[in-house]
XYZ file of C-alpha atoms in Angstrom:
776
model
C -35.101 -36.297 -20.664
C -32.547 -37.430 -18.098
C -28.920 -37.481 -19.273
C -26.164 -39.203 -17.336
C -22.757 -37.701 -18.213
C -20.537 -38.859 -15.373
C -17.251 -40.755 -15.347
C -18.973 -44.167 -15.318
C -21.448 -43.485 -18.149
C -21.938 -46.152 -20.836
C -22.079 -46.303 -24.625
C -25.703 -45.132 -24.886
C -25.000 -42.109 -22.661
C -22.065 -41.167 -24.887
C -24.298 -40.921 -27.958
C -25.068 -37.462 -26.541
C -21.953 -36.317 -28.442
C -23.311 -37.405 -31.859
C -24.887 -34.873 -34.223
C -27.937 -37.015 -34.946
C -28.701 -37.366 -31.236
C -28.285 -33.625 -30.726
C -30.881 -33.092 -33.467
C -33.346 -35.216 -31.464
C -32.499 -33.476 -28.180
C -33.270 -30.064 -29.691
C -36.955 -31.041 -29.647
C -37.002 -31.824 -25.913
C -37.977 -28.777 -23.781
C -36.362 -30.009 -20.547
C -33.023 -31.798 -20.215
C -31.839 -32.951 -16.793
C -28.122 -33.664 -16.634
C -26.214 -35.470 -13.917
C -22.505 -34.922 -14.447
C -19.190 -34.778 -12.597
C -16.814 -34.347 -15.551
C -15.600 -31.489 -17.742
C -17.192 -32.904 -20.899
C -16.891 -29.538 -22.618
C -13.955 -30.532 -24.920
C -16.183 -33.122 -26.603
C -18.662 -30.392 -27.554
C -15.898 -29.129 -29.853
C -16.073 -32.476 -31.679
C -19.770 -32.109 -32.583
C -19.745 -30.777 -36.143
C -23.030 -28.844 -35.792
C -21.461 -26.794 -32.967
C -18.102 -26.267 -34.670
C -18.695 -22.925 -36.389
C -20.403 -21.327 -33.380
C -17.687 -22.475 -30.971
C -14.962 -21.099 -33.248
C -16.615 -17.675 -33.135
C -17.190 -17.842 -29.375
C -13.676 -19.006 -28.493
C -10.998 -18.227 -31.082
C -8.582 -18.766 -28.181
C -9.361 -22.338 -27.182
C -7.318 -22.184 -23.987
C -9.608 -19.638 -22.372
C -13.003 -21.385 -22.362
C -13.113 -22.222 -18.658
C -11.249 -19.018 -17.780
C -13.968 -16.870 -19.328
C -17.022 -18.971 -18.459
C -15.769 -19.771 -14.954
C -15.200 -16.119 -14.120
C -18.576 -15.278 -15.603
C -20.494 -17.925 -13.646
C -18.757 -18.347 -10.304
C -18.558 -15.275 -8.087
C -18.102 -15.907 -4.336
C -21.132 -15.087 -2.187
C -20.810 -12.314 0.393
C -20.110 -14.842 3.142
C -17.371 -16.547 1.125
C -15.896 -13.261 -0.100
C -15.511 -12.007 3.454
C -13.653 -15.208 4.357
C -11.426 -14.903 1.278
C -10.523 -11.256 1.782
C -10.023 -11.635 5.529
C -7.553 -14.487 5.048
C -5.825 -12.748 2.141
C -5.383 -9.482 4.053
C -4.249 -11.214 7.242
C -1.670 -13.546 5.720
C -0.939 -13.002 2.030
C -1.341 -9.332 1.115
C 2.035 -8.133 2.357
C 4.088 -10.783 0.565
C 6.057 -9.704 -2.478
C 5.234 -12.998 -4.180
C 2.604 -15.661 -3.475
C 3.151 -19.327 -4.343
C 0.070 -21.568 -4.303
C 0.617 -25.312 -3.759
C -2.447 -27.543 -4.146
C -1.928 -31.132 -3.014
C -4.417 -33.927 -3.685
C -3.347 -37.459 -2.832
C -5.860 -40.018 -4.071
C -4.163 -43.024 -2.470
C -1.697 -42.539 0.415
C -0.331 -46.075 -0.010
C 0.735 -45.566 -3.625
C 1.758 -41.926 -2.988
C 3.639 -41.932 0.336
C 4.209 -38.628 2.138
C 7.998 -38.673 1.667
C 7.711 -39.091 -2.102
C 5.169 -36.259 -2.449
C 7.221 -33.975 -0.187
C 10.354 -34.629 -2.266
C 8.309 -33.905 -5.385
C 7.100 -30.548 -4.019
C 10.614 -29.448 -3.033
C 12.115 -30.595 -6.342
C 9.554 -28.588 -8.284
C 9.538 -25.375 -6.227
C 13.307 -25.156 -5.737
C 14.433 -26.281 -9.195
C 12.057 -23.798 -10.841
C 13.147 -21.012 -8.439
C 9.655 -20.630 -7.003
C 11.052 -21.099 -3.507
C 14.647 -20.764 -2.259
C 16.695 -23.539 -0.697
C 17.439 -23.333 3.027
C 20.822 -23.486 4.726
C 20.341 -26.398 7.099
C 23.697 -25.665 8.741
C 22.384 -22.401 10.163
C 19.453 -21.327 12.283
C 17.244 -18.282 11.662
C 19.123 -15.081 12.463
C 19.164 -11.548 11.073
C 17.721 -11.303 7.570
C 19.647 -9.827 4.663
C 19.372 -6.116 4.029
C 17.595 -6.438 0.690
C 15.400 -9.365 1.642
C 12.193 -10.078 -0.193
C 9.333 -12.031 1.225
C 7.314 -14.884 -0.227
C 4.122 -16.430 1.056
C 3.307 -20.087 0.413
C -0.369 -21.039 0.463
C -0.904 -24.782 0.860
C -4.264 -26.437 0.304
C -4.463 -30.090 1.284
C -6.671 -32.443 3.281
C -3.517 -33.405 5.185
C -1.489 -31.030 7.447
C 1.854 -32.826 7.037
C 3.073 -30.879 4.001
C 2.312 -27.558 5.666
C 4.063 -28.578 8.884
C 7.142 -29.804 7.017
C 7.521 -26.619 4.957
C 6.704 -24.354 7.897
C 9.379 -25.989 10.077
C 11.921 -25.896 7.274
C 11.519 -22.157 6.512
C 10.868 -21.276 10.128
C 14.032 -22.857 11.537
C 16.650 -22.194 8.841
C 17.567 -19.118 6.795
C 17.312 -19.295 3.029
C 20.428 -19.221 0.882
C 19.112 -16.175 -1.001
C 18.243 -14.150 2.116
C 14.533 -14.240 1.268
C 11.974 -14.819 4.009
C 9.313 -17.449 3.353
C 6.082 -17.744 5.332
C 3.919 -20.854 4.965
C 0.140 -20.945 5.492
C -2.630 -23.517 5.282
C -6.227 -22.318 5.777
C -7.622 -25.756 6.773
C -7.069 -29.514 6.753
C -10.198 -31.648 6.797
C -8.428 -35.078 6.755
C -11.048 -36.383 4.294
C -13.255 -34.909 1.585
C -16.799 -34.116 2.781
C -18.472 -32.787 -0.350
C -21.989 -33.160 1.083
C -21.098 -30.870 3.990
C -21.898 -27.202 3.284
C -19.177 -25.795 5.531
C -16.648 -28.067 3.801
C -17.707 -26.760 0.386
C -17.553 -23.161 1.595
C -13.994 -23.708 2.792
C -13.075 -25.469 -0.463
C -14.414 -22.512 -2.488
C -12.463 -20.082 -0.292
C -9.243 -22.007 -0.927
C -9.802 -22.333 -4.684
C -10.167 -18.548 -4.916
C -7.122 -17.917 -2.748
C -5.085 -20.229 -4.993
C -6.288 -18.325 -8.052
C -4.706 -15.132 -6.614
C -1.239 -16.736 -6.581
C 1.620 -15.449 -8.699
C 2.745 -19.049 -9.327
C 0.708 -22.202 -8.940
C 1.698 -25.823 -8.301
C -1.143 -28.359 -8.608
C -1.622 -32.091 -8.321
C -2.257 -34.174 -11.434
C -5.866 -35.272 -12.022
C -7.253 -32.823 -9.444
C -10.366 -30.889 -10.470
C -9.786 -28.627 -7.444
C -6.549 -27.514 -9.089
C -8.212 -27.205 -12.508
C -10.684 -24.652 -11.150
C -7.971 -22.600 -9.414
C -5.725 -22.458 -12.497
C -8.667 -21.593 -14.755
C -9.947 -18.781 -12.553
C -6.395 -17.488 -12.128
C -5.740 -17.732 -15.842
C -2.386 -19.452 -15.466
C -0.551 -22.575 -16.562
C 0.454 -24.373 -13.374
C 3.358 -26.597 -12.498
C 1.865 -30.111 -12.322
C 3.014 -32.669 -9.740
C 2.679 -35.918 -11.703
C 0.816 -38.766 -10.026
C 2.957 -41.157 -7.960
C 2.220 -44.888 -8.282
C 4.549 -46.668 -5.852
C 7.617 -45.223 -7.605
C 8.669 -41.647 -8.236
C 7.614 -40.478 -11.730
C 10.331 -39.328 -14.099
C 10.068 -36.444 -14.734
C 8.819 -35.592 -11.260
C 6.738 -32.641 -12.456
C 6.118 -30.508 -15.540
C 4.710 -27.219 -16.751
C 1.098 -27.371 -17.860
C 0.888 -26.627 -21.570
C -2.456 -24.868 -21.202
C -4.760 -23.777 -18.404
C -7.896 -25.664 -19.533
C -9.249 -28.507 -17.316
C -8.889 -32.105 -18.483
C -11.868 -34.262 -19.493
C -11.036 -37.461 -17.620
C -13.509 -39.828 -19.271
C -13.966 -38.837 -22.908
C -16.075 -40.886 -25.271
C -14.084 -43.000 -27.736
C -16.805 -43.520 -30.322
C -16.756 -42.095 -33.847
C -20.364 -41.192 -34.538
C -20.004 -41.188 -38.332
C -17.749 -44.247 -38.577
C -19.667 -46.005 -35.800
C -16.471 -47.449 -34.399
C -13.932 -46.784 -31.660
C -11.701 -43.782 -32.287
C -9.058 -41.751 -30.441
C -10.914 -38.450 -29.999
C -7.593 -36.681 -29.317
C -6.708 -37.069 -33.026
C -9.846 -35.697 -34.690
C -9.158 -31.938 -34.536
C -5.939 -30.021 -33.805
C -7.394 -28.184 -30.809
C -8.380 -31.321 -28.827
C -5.473 -33.437 -27.571
C -4.455 -35.694 -24.709
C -3.939 -34.089 -21.297
C -0.509 -33.609 -19.756
C -1.525 -35.212 -16.436
C -3.708 -38.157 -17.494
C -2.906 -39.880 -20.767
C -6.453 -41.077 -21.582
C -8.031 -37.675 -20.926
C -8.537 -34.926 -23.491
C -8.448 -31.152 -23.253
C -8.597 -28.056 -25.416
C -5.411 -26.641 -26.909
C -4.645 -23.667 -29.092
C -4.017 -25.288 -32.446
C -0.936 -23.119 -33.043
C 0.288 -23.313 -29.462
C 3.909 -22.324 -28.929
C 5.654 -22.975 -25.626
C 6.894 -19.567 -24.490
C 8.458 -20.467 -21.170
C 7.996 -20.097 -17.468
C 5.767 -17.423 -16.023
C 3.425 -16.598 -18.896
C -0.152 -15.716 -17.964
C -2.619 -15.551 -20.828
C -6.050 -13.963 -21.019
C -8.220 -11.570 -22.932
C -8.533 -8.361 -20.909
C -11.862 -6.550 -20.937
C -10.135 -3.216 -20.427
C -6.421 -2.967 -21.183
C -5.645 -0.165 -18.788
C -7.422 -1.767 -15.893
C -5.471 -4.929 -16.590
C -2.185 -3.599 -17.941
C 0.546 -5.243 -19.912
C 3.529 -5.696 -17.654
C 6.932 -6.927 -18.793
C 7.614 -9.323 -21.650
C 7.506 -12.134 -19.103
C 3.750 -11.801 -19.465
C 2.241 -12.158 -22.911
C -1.109 -10.602 -22.041
C -1.939 -9.706 -18.476
C -4.883 -11.182 -16.610
C -7.616 -8.783 -15.638
C -9.112 -10.099 -12.420
C -6.306 -12.199 -11.002
C -3.634 -10.719 -8.758
C -1.111 -9.306 -11.180
C 1.601 -7.538 -9.280
C 4.076 -8.767 -6.751
C 2.627 -6.295 -4.283
C -0.905 -6.292 -2.992
C -3.056 -4.123 -5.251
C -6.735 -4.985 -5.088
C -7.738 -2.224 -7.504
C -5.628 -3.799 -10.242
C -7.909 -6.816 -9.993
C -11.259 -5.208 -9.262
C -11.314 -1.846 -11.039
C -12.739 -3.353 -14.223
C -15.793 -4.436 -12.211
C -16.627 -0.821 -11.353
C -16.427 0.560 -14.868
C -19.710 0.023 -16.682
C -17.985 -0.288 -20.022
C -14.463 -0.853 -21.250
C -12.486 2.003 -22.717
C -13.222 2.607 -26.419
C -9.686 3.967 -26.770
C -7.138 1.236 -27.422
C -3.402 1.789 -27.052
C -1.139 1.435 -30.045
C 0.884 -1.759 -30.283
C 3.965 0.434 -30.270
C 2.986 1.919 -26.890
C 2.472 -1.575 -25.467
C 5.900 -2.609 -26.678
C 7.482 0.570 -25.339
C 5.950 0.079 -21.895
C 7.142 -3.518 -21.790
C 10.648 -2.395 -22.682
C 10.490 0.318 -20.039
C 9.448 -2.185 -17.368
C 12.515 -4.286 -18.109
C 14.662 -1.166 -17.856
C 13.061 -0.134 -14.555
C 13.486 -3.615 -13.112
C 17.160 -3.551 -14.147
C 17.889 -0.013 -12.918
C 15.365 0.512 -10.086
C 16.135 1.169 -6.414
C 18.625 -1.183 -4.721
C 19.735 -2.855 -7.960
C 23.449 -3.109 -8.741
C 23.026 -0.555 -11.522
C 21.339 1.891 -9.160
C 24.123 1.485 -6.582
C 26.795 2.142 -9.217
C 24.950 5.247 -10.368
C 24.660 6.545 -6.791
C 28.437 6.157 -6.389
C 28.896 8.168 -9.558
C 26.487 10.807 -8.252
C 28.434 11.150 -5.013
C 31.786 11.266 -6.789
C 30.720 14.093 -9.071
C 32.331 12.437 -12.090
C 30.334 11.402 -15.132
C 31.652 8.002 -16.192
C 29.742 6.214 -18.949
C 31.468 2.944 -18.084
C 30.366 2.793 -14.426
C 26.612 2.800 -15.038
C 24.217 1.748 -17.769
C 21.240 3.645 -16.334
C 20.003 7.223 -16.383
C 17.303 8.637 -14.124
C 14.723 11.399 -13.832
C 13.440 12.230 -10.341
C 10.069 13.949 -9.876
C 9.741 16.401 -6.965
C 6.253 17.463 -5.849
C 4.731 20.886 -6.202
C 1.048 21.858 -5.885
C -2.090 19.860 -5.124
C -2.892 16.259 -6.011
C -4.324 17.083 -9.446
C -1.182 19.031 -10.342
C 1.039 16.272 -9.003
C -0.728 13.582 -10.994
C -0.558 15.374 -14.343
C 3.056 16.453 -13.790
C 4.145 12.885 -12.902
C 2.523 11.760 -16.165
C 4.500 14.408 -18.066
C 7.773 13.343 -16.448
C 7.007 9.670 -17.150
C 6.458 10.339 -20.859
C 9.751 12.230 -20.885
C 11.386 9.184 -19.257
C 9.929 6.925 -21.986
C 11.248 9.210 -24.718
C 14.754 9.502 -23.264
C 15.261 5.972 -21.867
C 15.430 7.202 -18.296
C 14.016 5.572 -15.167
C 11.340 7.567 -13.337
C 11.630 7.797 -9.550
C 9.259 9.905 -7.463
C 10.293 11.698 -4.311
C 7.402 10.482 -2.168
C 6.964 12.453 1.026
C 4.563 11.517 3.821
C 1.652 13.458 2.330
C 1.656 11.101 -0.685
C 2.021 7.776 1.100
C -0.669 5.114 0.636
C -2.127 6.777 -2.463
C -1.038 4.613 -5.383
C -0.014 1.037 -6.068
C 3.454 0.485 -7.442
C 2.914 0.699 -11.221
C 5.922 -1.340 -12.396
C 6.342 -5.066 -11.674
C 9.064 -6.472 -9.418
C 10.455 -3.066 -8.487
C 9.564 0.332 -7.000
C 9.227 3.840 -8.407
C 9.813 5.491 -5.016
C 13.131 7.282 -4.556
C 14.921 5.657 -1.587
C 15.133 7.680 1.623
C 18.930 7.553 1.606
C 19.233 9.285 -1.771
C 22.074 11.849 -1.554
C 21.071 15.514 -1.320
C 17.415 14.614 -0.824
C 17.177 17.135 1.981
C 17.960 19.911 -0.517
C 14.915 19.269 -2.700
C 12.658 21.627 -0.752
C 15.099 24.494 -1.281
C 15.076 24.140 -5.032
C 13.016 26.862 -6.634
C 12.917 29.290 -9.499
C 16.168 30.965 -10.612
C 18.402 28.169 -9.272
C 19.977 27.791 -12.692
C 23.481 27.415 -11.326
C 22.487 24.898 -8.644
C 24.017 21.729 -10.019
C 24.391 18.639 -7.904
C 27.339 16.359 -8.731
C 26.527 14.449 -11.935
C 23.014 15.855 -11.921
C 20.922 18.814 -12.969
C 17.892 20.413 -11.330
C 15.054 21.498 -13.644
C 12.278 23.820 -12.527
C 9.105 23.358 -14.613
C 6.451 24.990 -12.452
C 3.931 27.773 -13.003
C 6.339 30.688 -12.476
C 9.349 29.317 -14.363
C 11.343 31.788 -16.463
C 12.987 31.935 -19.888
C 16.043 29.883 -18.908
C 13.847 27.112 -17.471
C 11.814 26.996 -20.686
C 14.891 26.209 -22.765
C 14.236 22.636 -21.593
C 11.880 22.420 -24.590
C 14.607 23.215 -27.152
C 16.268 20.428 -29.134
C 19.781 21.724 -28.525
C 19.231 21.739 -24.764
C 17.776 18.231 -24.897
C 20.973 17.078 -26.606
C 22.973 18.416 -23.652
C 20.643 16.798 -21.092
C 21.276 13.321 -22.553
C 24.780 13.477 -21.033
C 23.539 14.054 -17.467
C 22.863 10.799 -15.541
C 20.501 12.363 -13.012
C 17.787 14.931 -13.767
C 15.653 16.233 -10.894
C 12.433 17.889 -12.083
C 10.218 19.990 -9.837
C 6.927 20.485 -11.624
C 3.261 21.220 -11.046
C 2.098 21.319 -14.657
C 1.024 19.119 -17.533
C 3.963 20.198 -19.676
C 3.480 17.109 -21.836
C 1.955 18.955 -24.882
C 5.211 20.893 -25.333
C 7.102 17.579 -25.681
C 5.140 17.186 -28.922
C 6.764 20.421 -30.172
C 10.344 19.125 -29.743
C 11.310 17.965 -33.230
C 13.639 15.188 -32.024
C 10.690 13.540 -30.224
C 8.140 14.049 -33.002
C 8.488 10.747 -34.850
C 8.532 8.618 -31.671
C 5.464 10.370 -30.247
C 3.531 9.862 -33.476
C 4.114 6.112 -33.244
C 3.284 5.975 -29.535
C 0.110 8.052 -29.793
C -1.552 8.110 -33.201
C -4.652 9.254 -31.264
C -3.356 12.435 -29.633
C -6.374 12.863 -27.381
C -5.639 9.704 -25.397
C -2.164 10.368 -24.000
C -3.218 11.006 -20.405
C -6.009 8.423 -20.631
C -3.534 5.656 -21.423
C -0.618 6.777 -19.265
C -2.834 7.833 -16.344
C -4.601 4.486 -16.187
C -1.259 2.738 -16.497
C 0.463 4.695 -13.715
C -2.223 5.514 -11.149
C -4.047 2.638 -9.473
C -5.519 3.278 -6.011
C -3.704 1.633 -3.116
C -5.586 -1.009 -1.142
C -6.512 1.525 1.527
C -7.872 4.013 -1.010
C -9.615 1.287 -3.007
C -11.574 0.139 0.033
C -12.780 3.718 0.583
C -13.756 4.039 -3.093
C -15.642 0.763 -3.295
C -17.427 1.210 0.033
C -18.708 4.623 -1.003
C -19.622 3.455 -4.506
C -21.442 0.348 -3.255
C -23.291 2.251 -0.512
C -24.472 5.250 -2.549
C -23.922 4.956 -6.300
C -24.099 1.310 -7.375
C -27.898 1.055 -7.678
C -28.350 4.181 -9.797
C -29.072 3.682 -13.479
C -26.998 6.742 -14.297
C -24.347 8.575 -12.292
C -23.688 12.266 -12.929
C -20.398 13.610 -11.576
C -20.199 17.355 -10.840
C -16.786 18.716 -9.878
C -16.878 22.275 -8.511
C -13.663 24.240 -8.003
C -13.809 27.906 -7.034
C -10.436 29.658 -7.149
C -11.691 32.998 -5.784
C -15.078 33.593 -4.178
C -15.335 37.282 -5.085
C -15.754 37.005 -8.879
C -17.631 33.674 -8.527
C -20.375 34.060 -5.892
C -22.275 30.960 -4.798
C -25.552 32.011 -6.462
C -23.873 32.493 -9.853
C -22.148 29.120 -9.718
C -25.292 27.335 -8.520
C -27.347 28.840 -11.351
C -24.600 27.830 -13.764
C -24.648 24.198 -12.576
C -28.451 23.917 -12.809
C -28.602 25.668 -16.149
C -25.896 23.379 -17.574
C -27.193 20.055 -16.231
C -30.832 20.748 -17.130
C -30.130 22.255 -20.539
C -27.964 19.274 -21.456
C -30.636 16.845 -20.144
C -28.300 15.371 -17.550
C -30.713 16.168 -14.729
C -34.455 16.820 -14.791
C -36.181 19.997 -13.640
C -38.236 19.858 -10.435
C -41.861 20.871 -9.980
C -41.521 23.513 -7.252
C -45.326 23.707 -6.937
C -45.524 20.189 -5.542
C -43.909 18.450 -2.576
C -42.395 14.965 -2.792
C -45.086 12.303 -2.655
C -47.846 14.367 -4.258
C -47.335 12.646 -7.583
C -46.456 9.039 -8.194
C -43.323 8.264 -10.213
C -43.765 7.212 -13.816
C -43.835 3.534 -14.630
C -40.598 3.843 -16.570
C -38.865 5.771 -13.790
C -35.085 5.773 -13.803
C -32.860 6.554 -10.891
C -29.999 9.018 -11.145
C -27.249 9.659 -8.628
C -25.429 12.986 -8.509
C -21.898 12.885 -7.097
C -20.666 16.333 -6.097
C -17.033 16.998 -5.252
C -16.280 20.416 -3.826
C -14.434 22.007 -0.931
C -17.757 23.663 -0.009
C -20.900 21.799 1.150
C -23.303 24.493 -0.164
C -23.827 23.113 -3.694
C -24.622 19.686 -2.291
C -27.072 21.105 0.269
C -28.872 23.160 -2.382
C -29.279 20.245 -4.796
C -30.155 17.719 -2.109
C -32.868 20.038 -0.801
C -34.199 20.688 -4.292
C -34.465 17.019 -5.323
C -35.416 15.893 -1.813
C -38.404 18.208 -1.395
C -39.928 18.337 -4.884
C -40.743 15.710 -7.522
C -39.084 15.935 -10.906
C -41.137 16.802 -13.971
C -40.017 13.592 -15.667
C -40.849 11.325 -12.727
C -37.194 10.394 -12.301
C -35.768 9.947 -8.812
C -32.504 11.829 -8.149
C -30.186 11.166 -5.199
C -27.469 13.698 -4.367
C -24.224 12.782 -2.575
C -21.002 14.471 -1.495
C -18.226 12.365 0.086
C -16.498 15.272 1.889
C -16.155 19.049 2.136
C -12.768 20.047 3.498
C -13.362 23.816 3.388
C -9.952 24.564 1.896
C -7.221 22.656 0.098
C -4.657 21.018 2.422
C -2.266 19.309 0.025
C 0.431 18.750 2.637
C -1.827 16.490 4.731
C -1.880 12.806 3.789
C -5.520 12.203 4.761
C -6.595 15.158 2.597
C -4.780 13.705 -0.426
C -6.252 10.258 0.191
C -9.760 11.739 0.206
C -8.980 13.784 -2.908
C -7.804 10.640 -4.734
C -10.952 8.784 -3.629
C -13.122 11.522 -5.104
C -11.154 11.868 -8.333
C -11.520 8.147 -8.905
C -15.234 8.147 -8.035
C -15.732 10.923 -10.616
C -13.930 8.756 -13.164
C -16.564 6.038 -12.631
C -19.452 8.369 -13.526
C -21.536 8.092 -16.706
C -21.519 11.846 -17.325
C -19.077 14.436 -16.059
C -19.356 18.183 -15.407
C -16.067 19.859 -14.448
C -14.839 23.325 -13.548
C -12.673 25.258 -15.980
C -8.925 25.302 -15.231
C -9.172 22.578 -12.559
C -6.467 19.912 -12.650
C -8.658 17.820 -10.289
C -11.246 17.658 -13.077
C -8.594 17.013 -15.738
C -7.457 13.847 -13.960
C -11.029 12.553 -13.519
C -11.983 13.122 -17.173
C -8.732 11.558 -18.396
C -9.093 8.414 -16.290
C -12.729 8.142 -17.339
C -11.908 8.682 -21.016
C -14.564 11.330 -21.548
C -14.926 14.847 -22.883
C -16.719 16.585 -20.021
C -19.143 19.471 -19.929
C -16.999 22.393 -18.728
C -18.423 25.059 -16.406
C -16.809 28.184 -17.798
C -15.052 30.444 -15.322
C -17.175 33.261 -13.888
C -15.502 36.676 -13.962
C -18.023 39.079 -12.380
C -20.706 38.175 -14.948
C -22.407 34.883 -15.700
C -20.930 33.185 -18.765
C -23.274 32.545 -21.674
C -23.510 29.675 -22.431
C -22.991 28.368 -18.870
C -21.028 25.356 -20.065
C -19.726 23.680 -23.164
C -18.629 20.234 -24.220
C -14.859 19.759 -24.194
C -13.480 18.917 -27.619
C -10.560 16.956 -26.199
C -10.305 14.990 -22.971
C -6.623 15.874 -22.533
C -5.527 18.123 -19.624
C -4.538 21.710 -20.400
C -0.963 23.007 -20.072
C -1.608 26.307 -18.299
C 1.787 28.008 -18.653
C 3.430 26.818 -21.838
C 6.560 28.449 -23.286
C 6.056 30.937 -26.141
C 9.600 30.789 -27.442
C 10.740 29.555 -30.840
C 14.026 27.766 -30.206
C 15.290 27.995 -33.800
C 14.204 31.573 -34.526
C 15.019 32.644 -30.957
C 11.887 34.762 -30.759
C 8.422 34.568 -29.231
C 5.810 32.521 -31.057
C 2.259 31.301 -30.530
C 2.946 27.607 -29.895
C -0.737 26.814 -30.467
C -0.159 27.419 -34.190
C 2.916 25.280 -34.845
C 1.299 21.848 -35.343
C -2.359 20.956 -35.963
C -2.694 18.736 -32.878
C -1.548 21.339 -30.326
C -4.070 24.170 -29.916
C -5.516 26.548 -27.346
C -7.541 25.015 -24.510
C -11.315 25.414 -24.325
C -11.230 26.572 -20.696
C -8.229 28.907 -20.594
C -7.248 31.036 -23.600
C -3.504 31.134 -22.894
C -3.149 27.354 -22.316
C -2.434 24.645 -24.889
C -3.513 21.013 -25.129
C -3.469 18.028 -27.456
C -6.295 17.520 -29.960
C -7.017 15.019 -32.661
C -6.269 16.784 -35.926
C -9.641 15.711 -37.337
């Protein structure tokens, strides 16, 4: 049956929305629909669909957001055009403002009126700054921020006007504003393929905006706001005179159904369909249209983005300005592709959900960091206090903890996490002393600010000299804390309640650490209650905080995704094997290789090979599955051995196994930036694996298992003899604290800290370490 559901359909066509007609249509095998309208809201008025739709979409605002993202992925050709334009023009901006302009009749909507409307909206709502027309462009302010404006319109006049305005005059705020328009076709050419490709490029680019301004009635804008998951600012339609108000905030992000039916099927009379159910009402931009609303919708204010995130820690809750953060859209002010795309590379979402208290705490912290972060007034006041050497509670409302690097990337990552949790517990702001060897590794984790210690920080040059036994080395208004492998008794007093009480009075703490000292924070009685609320599931501390803090930079993300797409994406199962040899002498290659094969084959991760047959002598089974083995090691030998084994002989199960190793650096070079970039690529690739085998005592493996959210199989350390069994399943996915204090602060005597509370016990891979466990 042919169904005509377009804007000019008649009464008989509209009977499609009646229950009795739907009952007849259910018997027709093929329905052919011709439609150009978003008739979806009227499906919510069909009583036979009501219960199913309520279960599918409890949040009525998100129907197009979810279905649109599910259905409409750009083709490779389009995606290349999108990413090329984004990288060339938009990626470096601190904030992106999308302005979509659709003028249906130039006579009733003259250019001057529309231009005034755009400026009124963007400047009144602080999306764009005003310019100082009395001055010409000169030197920019010291703390300038940059904004990019993306204009989509069939007409170039709006782009030219804005570009000239921000190109010729400085802004009153000192911000720099760049204006871009990808194309201007002069007229819509929807039957032209190249036109549609360009339109699809621009819709996607708009959906990556931090703020969106759209034209009333425009379906182009509806798609962009739905894919972006945001409520836009709507430029109301101009009919000869300027509308009052000129513009308004969209109440919801759903598209409008421009030509709804007005027939009550049961009453068989005309009816206002916007009055039948609380979740279908008139549109904001066209009074006779209808759209879906949340029945208990509350206006929360400017800047809220709403969505359901498939994986919280890929999507992240930012500050309270955002109710729930969008997963695929561009979330930060800075460019961070991995924030948008990482969920696409994880085969399943994390089964471990953060506590509501942790979410609230992180939101509160983000507000604190934005208030106190680098270059803020509070930060400047605190720096003056630091230089003066006087502690003055009146002069600053912020306290800080600075992390100073020590050790390799795995050690750095777990120690930053420990310092961050300490910052959360003590209401301090975390700043990291990023040297060149750590540049371009991570995205900025906190919105609208930076976690990098500014280069002009006083006494920064002294950080490298700080080491063990510098207990008397106090900077003005600050204290240096040494929490690394070889720290001594005085350093370990950091974990005593009485010493923590003293530290609260010091505005600046500088911590040099290489360890996951986080488990010992759970032994400080003054933190106990807060930690229990933050982490009722003790095994997930690094999983949650690690995913929150450490997102690959754009450069690293491109390396990760290229390798994954080229070698791992087609495998049905990916096995990650992380090999770390600390000393060759007690762990010879043959022993370790036997250990890997024994572990992976015994645990059914990898099949045995038939050494009596060469590849090709037996055909694969009909139900063959492909497995990819990702090996990370400083040595290439394990990769060569496994590749040769699975490349020359068929497996006994008929499975096909591919073996890959991204790099083999020979030895660790943690002071070289390129080495750390490659290490971060490989840690993250391991975290995308379906199964994980790690080496005992390796912080590299700890980070991978924590980000993945998995208890790995651990290859026990070889000490002259082969361990039996060769490996064992970890009973907690938390990292191990290798050098914990064994001092009882109250009794002032040594104590086994693995016996004090049920959720802190000895590690599986190192007998003198401690880690967090679930008590059950």
